PDB file of C-alpha atoms and ligand atoms in Angstrom:
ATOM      1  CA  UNK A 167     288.620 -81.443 -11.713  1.00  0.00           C
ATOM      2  CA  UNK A 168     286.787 -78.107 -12.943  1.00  0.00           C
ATOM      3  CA  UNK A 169     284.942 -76.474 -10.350  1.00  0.00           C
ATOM      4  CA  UNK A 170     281.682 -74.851 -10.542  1.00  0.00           C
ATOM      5  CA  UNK A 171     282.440 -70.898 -10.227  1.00  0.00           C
ATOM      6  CA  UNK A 172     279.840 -69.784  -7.426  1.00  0.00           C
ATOM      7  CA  UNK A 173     278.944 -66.001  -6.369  1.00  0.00           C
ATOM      8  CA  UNK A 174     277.581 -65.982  -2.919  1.00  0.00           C
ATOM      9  CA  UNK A 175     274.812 -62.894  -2.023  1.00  0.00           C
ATOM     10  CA  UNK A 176     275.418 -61.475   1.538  1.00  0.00           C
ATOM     11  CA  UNK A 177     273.838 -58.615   3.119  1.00  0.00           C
ATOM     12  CA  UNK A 178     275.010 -58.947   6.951  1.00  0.00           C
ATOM     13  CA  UNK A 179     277.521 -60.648   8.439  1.00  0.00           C
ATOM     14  CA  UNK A 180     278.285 -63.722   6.205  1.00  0.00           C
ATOM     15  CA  UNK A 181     278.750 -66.660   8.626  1.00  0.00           C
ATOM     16  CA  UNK A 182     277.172 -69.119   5.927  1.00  0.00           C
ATOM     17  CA  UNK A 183     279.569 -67.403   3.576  1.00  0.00           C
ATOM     18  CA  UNK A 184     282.453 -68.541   6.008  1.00  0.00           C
ATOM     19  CA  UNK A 185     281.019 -72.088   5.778  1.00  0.00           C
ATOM     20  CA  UNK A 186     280.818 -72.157   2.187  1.00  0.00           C
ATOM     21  CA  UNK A 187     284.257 -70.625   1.789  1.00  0.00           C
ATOM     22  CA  UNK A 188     285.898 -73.353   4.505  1.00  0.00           C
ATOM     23  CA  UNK A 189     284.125 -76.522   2.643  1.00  0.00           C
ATOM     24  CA  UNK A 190     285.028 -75.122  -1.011  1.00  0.00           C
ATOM     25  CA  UNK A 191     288.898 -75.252   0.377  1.00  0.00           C
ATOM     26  CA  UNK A 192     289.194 -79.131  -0.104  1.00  0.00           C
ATOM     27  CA  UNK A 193     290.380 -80.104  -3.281  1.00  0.00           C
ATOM     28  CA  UNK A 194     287.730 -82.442  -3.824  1.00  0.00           C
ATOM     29  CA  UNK A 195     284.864 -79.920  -3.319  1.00  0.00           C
ATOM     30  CA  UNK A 196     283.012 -79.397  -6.668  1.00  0.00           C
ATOM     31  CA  UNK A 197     282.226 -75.490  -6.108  1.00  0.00           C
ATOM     32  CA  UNK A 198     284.540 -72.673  -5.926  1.00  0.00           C
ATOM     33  CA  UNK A 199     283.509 -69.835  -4.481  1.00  0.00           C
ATOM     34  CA  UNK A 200     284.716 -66.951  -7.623  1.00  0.00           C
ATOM     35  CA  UNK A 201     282.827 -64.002  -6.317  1.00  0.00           C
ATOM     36  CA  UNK A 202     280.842 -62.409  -3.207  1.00  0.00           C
ATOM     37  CA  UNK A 203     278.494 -59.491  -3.536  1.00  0.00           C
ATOM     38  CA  UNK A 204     276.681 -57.900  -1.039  1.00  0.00           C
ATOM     39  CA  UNK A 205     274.116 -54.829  -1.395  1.00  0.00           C
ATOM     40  CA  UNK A 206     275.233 -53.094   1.908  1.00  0.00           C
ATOM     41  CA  UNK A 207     278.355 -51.593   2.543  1.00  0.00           C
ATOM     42  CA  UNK A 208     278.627 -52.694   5.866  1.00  0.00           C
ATOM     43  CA  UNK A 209     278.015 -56.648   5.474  1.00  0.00           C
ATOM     44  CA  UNK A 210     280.861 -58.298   7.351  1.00  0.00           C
ATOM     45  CA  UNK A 211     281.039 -60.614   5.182  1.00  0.00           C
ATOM     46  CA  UNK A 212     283.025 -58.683   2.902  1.00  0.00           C
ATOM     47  CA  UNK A 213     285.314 -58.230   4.805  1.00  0.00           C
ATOM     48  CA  UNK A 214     285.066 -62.220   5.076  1.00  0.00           C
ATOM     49  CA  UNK A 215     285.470 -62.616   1.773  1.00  0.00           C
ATOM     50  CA  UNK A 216     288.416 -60.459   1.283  1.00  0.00           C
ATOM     51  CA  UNK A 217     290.597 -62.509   4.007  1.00  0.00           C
ATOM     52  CA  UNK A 218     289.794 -65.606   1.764  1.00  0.00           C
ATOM     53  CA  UNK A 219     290.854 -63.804  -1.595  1.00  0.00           C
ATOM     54  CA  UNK A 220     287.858 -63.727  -2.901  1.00  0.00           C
ATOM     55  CA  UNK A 221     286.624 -60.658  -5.241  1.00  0.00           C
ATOM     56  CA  UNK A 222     283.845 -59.054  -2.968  1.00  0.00           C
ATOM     57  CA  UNK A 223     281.774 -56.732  -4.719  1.00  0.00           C
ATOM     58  CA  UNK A 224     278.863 -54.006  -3.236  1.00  0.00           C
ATOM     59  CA  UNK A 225     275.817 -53.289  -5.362  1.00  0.00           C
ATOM     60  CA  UNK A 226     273.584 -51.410  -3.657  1.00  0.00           C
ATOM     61  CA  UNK A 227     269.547 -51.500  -4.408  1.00  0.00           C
ATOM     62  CA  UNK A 228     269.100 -48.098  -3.645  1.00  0.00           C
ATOM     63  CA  UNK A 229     271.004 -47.277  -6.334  1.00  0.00           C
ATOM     64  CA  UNK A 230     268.589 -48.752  -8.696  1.00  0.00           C
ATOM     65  CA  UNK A 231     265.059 -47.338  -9.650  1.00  0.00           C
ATOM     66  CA  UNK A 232     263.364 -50.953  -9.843  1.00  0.00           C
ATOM     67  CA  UNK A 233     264.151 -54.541  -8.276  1.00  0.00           C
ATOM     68  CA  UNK A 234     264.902 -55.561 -11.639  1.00  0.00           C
ATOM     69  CA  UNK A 235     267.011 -52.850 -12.512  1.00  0.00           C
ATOM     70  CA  UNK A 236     269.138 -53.876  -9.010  1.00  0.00           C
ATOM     71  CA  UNK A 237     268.773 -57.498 -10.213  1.00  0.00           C
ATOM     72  CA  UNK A 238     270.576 -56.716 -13.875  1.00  0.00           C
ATOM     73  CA  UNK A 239     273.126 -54.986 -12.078  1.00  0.00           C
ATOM     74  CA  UNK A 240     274.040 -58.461 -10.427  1.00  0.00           C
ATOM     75  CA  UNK A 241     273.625 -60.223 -13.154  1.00  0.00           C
ATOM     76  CA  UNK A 242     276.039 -58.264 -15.304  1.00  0.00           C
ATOM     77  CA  UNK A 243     278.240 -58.757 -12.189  1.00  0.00           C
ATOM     78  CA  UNK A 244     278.196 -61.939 -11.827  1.00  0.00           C
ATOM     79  CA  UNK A 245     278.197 -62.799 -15.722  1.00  0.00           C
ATOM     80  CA  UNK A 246     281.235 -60.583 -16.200  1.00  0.00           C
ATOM     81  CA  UNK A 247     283.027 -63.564 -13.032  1.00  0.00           C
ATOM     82  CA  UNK A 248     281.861 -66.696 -15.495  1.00  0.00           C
ATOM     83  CA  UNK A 249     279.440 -67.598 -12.619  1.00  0.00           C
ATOM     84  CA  UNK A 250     277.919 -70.724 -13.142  1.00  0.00           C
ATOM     85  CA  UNK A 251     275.789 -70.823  -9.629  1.00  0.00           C
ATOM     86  CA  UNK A 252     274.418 -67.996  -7.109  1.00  0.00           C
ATOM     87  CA  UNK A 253     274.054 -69.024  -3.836  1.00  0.00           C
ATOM     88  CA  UNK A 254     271.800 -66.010  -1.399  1.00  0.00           C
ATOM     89  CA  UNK A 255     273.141 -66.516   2.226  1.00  0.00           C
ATOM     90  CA  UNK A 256     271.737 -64.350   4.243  1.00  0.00           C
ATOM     91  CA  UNK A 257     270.555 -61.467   1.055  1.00  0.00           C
ATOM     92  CA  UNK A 258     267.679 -59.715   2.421  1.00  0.00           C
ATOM     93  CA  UNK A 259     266.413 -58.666  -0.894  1.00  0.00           C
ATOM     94  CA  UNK A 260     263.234 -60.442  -3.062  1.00  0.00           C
ATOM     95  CA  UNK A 261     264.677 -61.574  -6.206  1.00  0.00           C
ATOM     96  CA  UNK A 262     262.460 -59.642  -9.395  1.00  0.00           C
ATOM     97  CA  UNK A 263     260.888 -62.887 -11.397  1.00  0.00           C
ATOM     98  CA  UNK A 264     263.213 -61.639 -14.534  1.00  0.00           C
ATOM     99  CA  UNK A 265     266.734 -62.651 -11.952  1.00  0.00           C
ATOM    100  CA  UNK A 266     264.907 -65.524 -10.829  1.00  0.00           C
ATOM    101  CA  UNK A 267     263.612 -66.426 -14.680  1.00  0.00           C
ATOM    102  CA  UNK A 268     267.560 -66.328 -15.904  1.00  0.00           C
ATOM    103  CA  UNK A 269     268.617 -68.860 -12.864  1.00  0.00           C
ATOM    104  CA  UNK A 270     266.050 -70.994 -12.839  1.00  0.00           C
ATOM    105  CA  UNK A 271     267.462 -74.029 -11.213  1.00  0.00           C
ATOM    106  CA  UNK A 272     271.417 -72.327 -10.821  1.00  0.00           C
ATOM    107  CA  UNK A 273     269.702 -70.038  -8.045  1.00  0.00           C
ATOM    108  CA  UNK A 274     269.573 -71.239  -4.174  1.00  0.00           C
ATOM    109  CA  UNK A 275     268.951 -69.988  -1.051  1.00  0.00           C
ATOM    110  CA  UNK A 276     269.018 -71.069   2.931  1.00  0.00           C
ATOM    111  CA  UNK A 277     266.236 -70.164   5.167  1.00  0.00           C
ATOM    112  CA  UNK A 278     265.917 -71.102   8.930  1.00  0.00           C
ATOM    113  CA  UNK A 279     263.203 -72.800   9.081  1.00  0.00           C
ATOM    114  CA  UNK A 280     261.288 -76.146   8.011  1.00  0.00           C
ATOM    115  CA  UNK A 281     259.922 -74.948   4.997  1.00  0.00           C
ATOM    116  CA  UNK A 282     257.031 -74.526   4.076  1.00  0.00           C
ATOM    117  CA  UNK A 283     256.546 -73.536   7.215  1.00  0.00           C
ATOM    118  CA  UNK A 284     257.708 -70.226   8.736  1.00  0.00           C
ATOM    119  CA  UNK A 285     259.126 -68.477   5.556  1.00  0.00           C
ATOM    120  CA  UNK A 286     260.024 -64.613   5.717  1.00  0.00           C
ATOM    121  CA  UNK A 287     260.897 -62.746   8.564  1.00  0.00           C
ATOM    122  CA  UNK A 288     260.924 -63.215  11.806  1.00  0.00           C
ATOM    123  CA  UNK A 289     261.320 -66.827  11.799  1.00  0.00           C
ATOM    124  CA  UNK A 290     262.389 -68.296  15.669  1.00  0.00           C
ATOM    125  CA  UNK A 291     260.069 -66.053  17.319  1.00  0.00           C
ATOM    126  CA  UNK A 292     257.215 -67.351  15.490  1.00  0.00           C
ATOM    127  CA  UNK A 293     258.391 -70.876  15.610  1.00  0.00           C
ATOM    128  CA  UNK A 294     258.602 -70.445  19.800  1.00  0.00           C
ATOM    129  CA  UNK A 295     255.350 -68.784  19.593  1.00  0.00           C
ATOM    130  CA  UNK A 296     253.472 -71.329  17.961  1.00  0.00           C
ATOM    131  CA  UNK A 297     254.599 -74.184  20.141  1.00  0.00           C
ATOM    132  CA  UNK A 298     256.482 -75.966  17.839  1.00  0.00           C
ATOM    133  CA  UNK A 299     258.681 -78.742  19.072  1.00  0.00           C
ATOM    134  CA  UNK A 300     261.168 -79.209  15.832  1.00  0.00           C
ATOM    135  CA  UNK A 301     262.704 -76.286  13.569  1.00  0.00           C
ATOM    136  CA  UNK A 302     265.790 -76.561  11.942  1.00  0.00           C
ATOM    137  CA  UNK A 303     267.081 -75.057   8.044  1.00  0.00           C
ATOM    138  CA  UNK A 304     266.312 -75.386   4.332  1.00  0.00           C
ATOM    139  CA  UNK A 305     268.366 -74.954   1.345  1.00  0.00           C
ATOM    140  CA  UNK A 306     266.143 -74.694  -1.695  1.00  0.00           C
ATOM    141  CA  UNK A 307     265.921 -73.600  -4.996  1.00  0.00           C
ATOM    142  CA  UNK A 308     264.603 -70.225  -5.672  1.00  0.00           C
ATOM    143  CA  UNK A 309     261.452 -69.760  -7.244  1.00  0.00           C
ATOM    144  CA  UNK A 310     259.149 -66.423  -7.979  1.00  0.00           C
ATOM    145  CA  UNK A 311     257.258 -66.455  -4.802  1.00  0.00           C
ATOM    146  CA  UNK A 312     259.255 -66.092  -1.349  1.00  0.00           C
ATOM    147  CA  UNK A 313     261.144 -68.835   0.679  1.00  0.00           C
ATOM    148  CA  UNK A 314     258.772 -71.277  -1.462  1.00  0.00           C
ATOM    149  CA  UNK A 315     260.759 -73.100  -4.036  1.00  0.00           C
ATOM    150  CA  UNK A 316     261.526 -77.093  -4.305  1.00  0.00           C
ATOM    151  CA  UNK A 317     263.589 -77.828  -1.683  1.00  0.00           C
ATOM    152  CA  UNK A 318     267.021 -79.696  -1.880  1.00  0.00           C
ATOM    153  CA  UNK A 319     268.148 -80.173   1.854  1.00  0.00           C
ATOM    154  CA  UNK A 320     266.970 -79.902   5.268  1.00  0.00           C
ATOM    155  CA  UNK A 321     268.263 -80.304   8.612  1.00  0.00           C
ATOM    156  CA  UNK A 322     266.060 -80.335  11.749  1.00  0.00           C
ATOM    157  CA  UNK A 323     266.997 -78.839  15.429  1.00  0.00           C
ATOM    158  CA  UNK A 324     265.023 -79.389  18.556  1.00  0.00           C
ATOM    159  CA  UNK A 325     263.333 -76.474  20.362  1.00  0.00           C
ATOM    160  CA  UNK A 326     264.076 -76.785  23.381  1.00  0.00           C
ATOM    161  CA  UNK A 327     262.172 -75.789  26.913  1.00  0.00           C
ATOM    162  CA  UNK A 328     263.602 -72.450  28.027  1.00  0.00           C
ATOM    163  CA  UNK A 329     264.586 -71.624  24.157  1.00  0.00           C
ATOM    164  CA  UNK A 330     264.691 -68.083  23.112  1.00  0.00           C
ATOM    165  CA  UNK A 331     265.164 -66.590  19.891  1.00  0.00           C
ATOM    166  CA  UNK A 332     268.479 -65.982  20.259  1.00  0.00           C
ATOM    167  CA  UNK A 333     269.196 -69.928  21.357  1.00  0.00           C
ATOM    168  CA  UNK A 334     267.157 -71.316  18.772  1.00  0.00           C
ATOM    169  CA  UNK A 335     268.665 -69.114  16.026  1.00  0.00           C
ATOM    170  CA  UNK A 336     272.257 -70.332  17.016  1.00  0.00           C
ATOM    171  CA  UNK A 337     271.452 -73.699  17.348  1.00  0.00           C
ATOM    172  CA  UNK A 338     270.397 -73.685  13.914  1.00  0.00           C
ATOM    173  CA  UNK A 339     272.898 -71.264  12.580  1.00  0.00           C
ATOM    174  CA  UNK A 340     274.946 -74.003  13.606  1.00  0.00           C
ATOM    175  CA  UNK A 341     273.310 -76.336  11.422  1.00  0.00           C
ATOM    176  CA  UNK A 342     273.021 -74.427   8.604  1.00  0.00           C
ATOM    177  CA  UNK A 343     276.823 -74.092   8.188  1.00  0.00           C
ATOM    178  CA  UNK A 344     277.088 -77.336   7.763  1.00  0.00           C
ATOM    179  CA  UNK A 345     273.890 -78.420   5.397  1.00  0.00           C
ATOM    180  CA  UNK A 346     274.688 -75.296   2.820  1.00  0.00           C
ATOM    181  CA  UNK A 347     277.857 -76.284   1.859  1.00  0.00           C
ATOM    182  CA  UNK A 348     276.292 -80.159   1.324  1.00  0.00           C
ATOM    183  CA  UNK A 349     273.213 -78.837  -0.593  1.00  0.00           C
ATOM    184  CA  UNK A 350     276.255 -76.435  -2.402  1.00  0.00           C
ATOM    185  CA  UNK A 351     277.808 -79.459  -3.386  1.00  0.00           C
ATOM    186  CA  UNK A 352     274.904 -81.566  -4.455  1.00  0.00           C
ATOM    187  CA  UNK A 353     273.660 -79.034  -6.768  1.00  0.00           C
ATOM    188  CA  UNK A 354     277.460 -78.254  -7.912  1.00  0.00           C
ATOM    189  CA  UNK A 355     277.871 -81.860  -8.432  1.00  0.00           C
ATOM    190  CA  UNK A 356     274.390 -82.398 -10.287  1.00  0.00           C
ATOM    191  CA  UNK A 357     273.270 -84.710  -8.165  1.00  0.00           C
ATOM    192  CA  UNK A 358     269.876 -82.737  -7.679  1.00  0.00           C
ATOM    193  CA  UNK A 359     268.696 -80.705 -10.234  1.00  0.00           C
ATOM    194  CA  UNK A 360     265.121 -78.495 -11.179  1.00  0.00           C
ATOM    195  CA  UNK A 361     263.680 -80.139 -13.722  1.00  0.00           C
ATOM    196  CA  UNK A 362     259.918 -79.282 -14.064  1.00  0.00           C
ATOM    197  CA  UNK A 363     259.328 -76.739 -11.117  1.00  0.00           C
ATOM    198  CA  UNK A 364     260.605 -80.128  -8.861  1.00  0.00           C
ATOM    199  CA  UNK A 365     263.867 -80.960  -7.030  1.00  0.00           C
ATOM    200  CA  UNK A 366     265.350 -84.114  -8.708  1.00  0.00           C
ATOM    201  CA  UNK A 367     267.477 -86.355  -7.002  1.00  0.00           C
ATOM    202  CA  UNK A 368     270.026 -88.667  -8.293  1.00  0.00           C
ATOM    203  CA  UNK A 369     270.217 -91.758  -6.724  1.00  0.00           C
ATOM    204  CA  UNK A 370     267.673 -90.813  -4.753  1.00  0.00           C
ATOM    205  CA  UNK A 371     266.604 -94.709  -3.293  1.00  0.00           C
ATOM    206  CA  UNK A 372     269.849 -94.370  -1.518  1.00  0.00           C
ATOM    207  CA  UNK A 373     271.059 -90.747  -1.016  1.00  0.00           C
ATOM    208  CA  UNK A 374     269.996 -89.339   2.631  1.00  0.00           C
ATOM    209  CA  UNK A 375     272.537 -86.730   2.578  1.00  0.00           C
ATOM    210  CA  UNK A 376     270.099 -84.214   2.054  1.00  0.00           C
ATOM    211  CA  UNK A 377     269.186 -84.650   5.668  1.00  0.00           C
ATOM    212  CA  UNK A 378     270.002 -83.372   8.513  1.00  0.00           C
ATOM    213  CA  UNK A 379     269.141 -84.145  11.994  1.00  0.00           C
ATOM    214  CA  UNK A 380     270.821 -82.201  15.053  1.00  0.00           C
ATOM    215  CA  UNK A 381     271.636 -84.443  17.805  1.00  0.00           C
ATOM    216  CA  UNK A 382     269.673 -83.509  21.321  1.00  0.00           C
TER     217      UNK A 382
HETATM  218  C1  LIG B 168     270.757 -67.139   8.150  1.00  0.00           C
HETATM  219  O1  LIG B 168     270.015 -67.506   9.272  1.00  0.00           O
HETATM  220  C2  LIG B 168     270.045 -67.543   6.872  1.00  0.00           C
HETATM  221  O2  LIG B 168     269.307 -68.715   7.005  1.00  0.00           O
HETATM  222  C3  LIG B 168     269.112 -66.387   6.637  1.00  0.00           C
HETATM  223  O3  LIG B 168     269.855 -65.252   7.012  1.00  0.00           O
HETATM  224  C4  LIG B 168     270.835 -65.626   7.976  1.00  0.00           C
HETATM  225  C5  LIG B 168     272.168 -65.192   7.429  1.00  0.00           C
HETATM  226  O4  LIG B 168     273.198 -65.321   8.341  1.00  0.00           O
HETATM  227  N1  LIG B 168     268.642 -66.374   5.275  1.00  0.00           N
HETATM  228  P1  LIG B 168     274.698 -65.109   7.914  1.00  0.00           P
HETATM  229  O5  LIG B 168     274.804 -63.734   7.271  1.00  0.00           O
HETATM  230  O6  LIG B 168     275.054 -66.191   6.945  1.00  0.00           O
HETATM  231  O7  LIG B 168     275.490 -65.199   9.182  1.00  0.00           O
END
């Protein structure tokens, strides 16, 4: 079976990395993750990928005079690996509409929250804040504008009385390691693809694997 090379984009510590690198070990798994590369020296998750064998790379944006210049960088980068997919886990910098343009529907991301609600920063403290009695994690497709493009899986976490950020975030953390590596392996698989600015699903009468719900 050929795999679909995959570069993962870290900037911190790279637990959804670890989750993508774990699933990708079964032999049945259609990604493989080829290449990591993170835009800040001290990411953890290099260090992460480097225990798993895994080329990590560091390109950092302040190196570059423009977010597209940055964004070329990675693209050479990860063009130079054969990279078929880019997965951001955790990258804390916008993608420039050109990077975005060249991976139009190859390009995903994971945000913790429901989207479209909460994107950006910040995320569990608003969600507490606004009284909200379900949150949970996204894995979407990356579009021009921010934490906004179709989305391909979602799993939902209670909030719970007494939650605070911290709680909330590692109750979903929790669930995001294990609906990236499904969304991962839809997209690898081509069982959803972007076809007209839309997520389309194969089999989609039947297939409920794009969802997630956290037992209480
Ligand atoms: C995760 O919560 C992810 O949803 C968000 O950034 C965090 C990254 O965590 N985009 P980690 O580096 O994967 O541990």
């Amino acid at each position: 079976m050929s795999r679909v090379r995959t570069a993962v984009l870290i900037s911190g510590r790279g637990t959804n990395l670890a989750a993508l690198i774990e699933a990708a070990r079964a032999p049945d798994y259609p990604a493989e993750i080829a290449l990591v590369i993170s835009n800040r020296h001290e990411s953890a998750g290099l260090a992460v990928a480097r225990a798993a064998g895994i080329p990590a790379q560091i390109i950092l944006h302040q190196d570059y005079d423009s977010r597209e210049a940055f964004d070329r960088a990675i693209d050479v980068a990860v063009r130079v690996s054969s990279i078929s997919l880019v997965c951001a886990a955790g990258f804390m910098r916008i993608h420039s509409e050109w990077f975005v343009r060249q991976w139009e529907g190859r390009l995903i991301n994971i945000h913790p929250s429901l989207l479209p609600a909460f994107p950006g920063i910040k995320v569990h403290e608003r969600v507490l804040q606004a009284g909200e009695r379900i949150s949970g994690c996204t894995v979407h497709f990356v579009t021009p504008e921010l934490d906004s493009g179709p989305i391909i899986a979602q799993a939902t976490v209670a909030v719970l009385p007494g939650d605070t950020r911290e709680t909330l975030a590692e109750r979903v953390l929790a669930e995001e390691h294990k609906l990236y590596p499904q969304a991962l392996a839809m997209v690898a698989s081509g069982r959803v693809k972007l076809e007209n600015d839309r997520a389309i699903f194969r089999d989609s009468s039947t297939d409920c694997s794009s969802l997630r719900h956290a037992p209480l």
